[in-house]
């Protein structure tokens, strides 16, 4: 079965850290662009971070630059989003999507449709 599954969400206090995992099954992330998105209630989805395997390059939304890191683990066919110094505005459902057609900007900024996407994982940052 071709699918993406996210894990690693949870509740943390401001300033805390979480690592989200995006695992693919039935296909590999080779030559794909993989993006992490945040969806908060009443708001449009936001492309938080993207990684292009073809170009070995990453893109970050301005508010998370310096705090979040996206990385790809080839051995485990997994993409991680390490989130440090979390803020209340980082709260939302984080989901992962992938497509081999698009660049980082097309996925994270332009919101191109994605071939694969997961169901998401809740991240709550609150004191």
Tab-separated table of C-alpha atoms in Angstrom:
chain	number	residue	atom	x	y	z
A	1	UNK	CA	0.000	0.000	0.000
A	2	UNK	CA	1.356	3.389	-0.995
A	3	UNK	CA	1.062	5.742	1.938
A	4	UNK	CA	2.634	8.306	4.220
A	5	UNK	CA	2.249	8.193	7.985
A	6	UNK	CA	3.211	10.951	10.400
A	7	UNK	CA	4.107	10.505	14.049
A	8	UNK	CA	5.740	12.388	16.895
A	9	UNK	CA	3.202	15.079	17.677
A	10	UNK	CA	2.194	16.007	21.186
A	11	UNK	CA	1.872	18.779	23.747
A	12	UNK	CA	4.811	20.860	24.903
A	13	UNK	CA	5.414	24.099	26.726
A	14	UNK	CA	6.714	27.150	24.903
A	15	UNK	CA	10.413	26.805	24.315
A	16	UNK	CA	10.197	23.030	24.107
A	17	UNK	CA	11.104	20.678	21.283
A	18	UNK	CA	9.470	17.945	19.217
A	19	UNK	CA	10.543	15.738	16.347
A	20	UNK	CA	7.964	14.796	13.741
A	21	UNK	CA	8.449	11.755	11.536
A	22	UNK	CA	7.114	11.203	8.039
A	23	UNK	CA	7.465	7.588	6.939
A	24	UNK	CA	6.713	6.333	3.437
A	25	UNK	CA	5.655	2.806	2.585
A	26	UNK	CA	5.231	1.256	-0.840
A	27	UNK	CA	7.500	3.826	-2.472
A	28	UNK	CA	10.741	5.647	-1.710
A	29	UNK	CA	11.345	9.359	-1.206
A	30	UNK	CA	14.179	9.313	-3.766
A	31	UNK	CA	13.875	12.281	-6.145
A	32	UNK	CA	10.769	13.534	-4.348
A	33	UNK	CA	10.079	16.907	-2.816
A	34	UNK	CA	8.718	16.364	0.677
A	35	UNK	CA	6.919	19.075	2.567
A	36	UNK	CA	5.694	19.622	6.096
A	37	UNK	CA	2.537	21.697	6.462
A	38	UNK	CA	0.671	23.196	9.403
A	39	UNK	CA	-3.084	23.515	9.511
A	40	UNK	CA	-4.583	25.526	12.350
A	41	UNK	CA	-8.345	25.876	12.961
A	42	UNK	CA	-9.850	28.541	10.753
A	43	UNK	CA	-6.622	29.178	8.905
A	44	UNK	CA	-5.239	28.068	5.579
A	45	UNK	CA	-2.496	25.495	5.485
A	46	UNK	CA	1.021	26.841	5.717
A	47	UNK	CA	4.047	25.265	4.121
A	48	UNK	CA	6.492	25.093	7.005
A	49	UNK	CA	9.480	23.289	5.511
A	50	UNK	CA	10.296	21.463	2.308
A	51	UNK	CA	13.131	19.258	1.191
A	52	UNK	CA	14.015	18.528	-2.424
A	53	UNK	CA	15.843	15.239	-2.773
A	54	UNK	CA	16.658	15.993	-6.404
A	55	UNK	CA	18.428	19.219	-5.491
A	56	UNK	CA	19.434	18.247	-1.937
A	57	UNK	CA	18.074	21.568	-0.728
A	58	UNK	CA	15.714	22.771	1.983
A	59	UNK	CA	13.248	25.656	2.227
A	60	UNK	CA	11.765	27.112	5.415
A	61	UNK	CA	8.875	29.419	6.110
A	62	UNK	CA	10.205	32.653	7.580
A	63	UNK	CA	8.726	32.232	11.055
A	64	UNK	CA	10.464	28.877	11.604
A	65	UNK	CA	13.861	29.677	10.157
A	66	UNK	CA	16.569	28.920	12.702
A	67	UNK	CA	14.167	26.865	14.838
A	68	UNK	CA	13.026	24.002	12.583
A	69	UNK	CA	15.160	21.569	10.597
A	70	UNK	CA	13.958	19.184	7.910
A	71	UNK	CA	16.084	16.160	7.108
A	72	UNK	CA	15.852	12.942	5.114
A	73	UNK	CA	16.945	9.530	6.319
A	74	UNK	CA	17.576	7.377	3.270
A	75	UNK	CA	18.157	4.176	5.200
A	76	UNK	CA	14.730	4.374	6.838
A	77	UNK	CA	12.887	6.113	3.980
A	78	UNK	CA	11.822	8.776	6.432
A	79	UNK	CA	11.771	12.552	6.631
A	80	UNK	CA	12.040	14.336	9.958
A	81	UNK	CA	11.041	17.777	11.134
A	82	UNK	CA	12.950	18.797	14.233
A	83	UNK	CA	11.196	21.672	15.959
A	84	UNK	CA	13.020	23.673	18.617
A	85	UNK	CA	12.074	26.770	20.616
A	86	UNK	CA	8.418	26.091	19.957
A	87	UNK	CA	5.938	28.938	20.230
A	88	UNK	CA	2.185	28.973	20.771
A	89	UNK	CA	1.700	30.046	17.163
A	90	UNK	CA	3.292	26.789	16.044
A	91	UNK	CA	0.198	24.942	17.267
A	92	UNK	CA	-1.729	22.990	14.653
A	93	UNK	CA	-2.043	19.722	12.791
A	94	UNK	CA	1.193	18.968	10.977
A	95	UNK	CA	1.011	16.781	7.936
A	96	UNK	CA	3.514	15.577	5.424
A	97	UNK	CA	3.168	15.407	1.659
A	98	UNK	CA	5.362	14.354	-1.229
A	99	UNK	CA	5.495	14.647	-4.990
A	100	UNK	CA	8.220	14.079	-7.560
A	101	UNK	CA	6.984	16.790	-9.935
A	102	UNK	CA	7.557	19.951	-7.938
A	103	UNK	CA	10.304	22.116	-6.483
A	104	UNK	CA	10.460	23.263	-2.883
A	105	UNK	CA	8.840	26.558	-3.780
A	106	UNK	CA	6.070	24.902	-5.764
A	107	UNK	CA	5.217	22.643	-2.843
A	108	UNK	CA	5.686	24.921	0.142
A	109	UNK	CA	4.844	28.328	-1.320
A	110	UNK	CA	2.583	27.764	-4.299
A	111	UNK	CA	0.661	24.882	-2.753
A	112	UNK	CA	0.796	22.514	-5.697
A	113	UNK	CA	-1.270	19.342	-5.284
A	114	UNK	CA	0.664	16.437	-3.865
A	115	UNK	CA	0.577	12.842	-4.946
A	116	UNK	CA	0.970	11.536	-1.413
A	117	UNK	CA	-0.044	13.027	1.900
A	118	UNK	CA	-0.550	11.770	5.399
A	119	UNK	CA	-3.406	12.355	7.825
A	120	UNK	CA	-1.415	14.560	10.158
A	121	UNK	CA	-0.244	14.754	13.738
A	122	UNK	CA	-1.387	17.290	16.340
A	123	UNK	CA	1.166	19.654	17.854
A	124	UNK	CA	0.041	21.803	20.769
A	125	UNK	CA	2.304	24.426	22.318
A	126	UNK	CA	0.830	25.802	25.504
A	127	UNK	CA	1.812	26.718	29.024
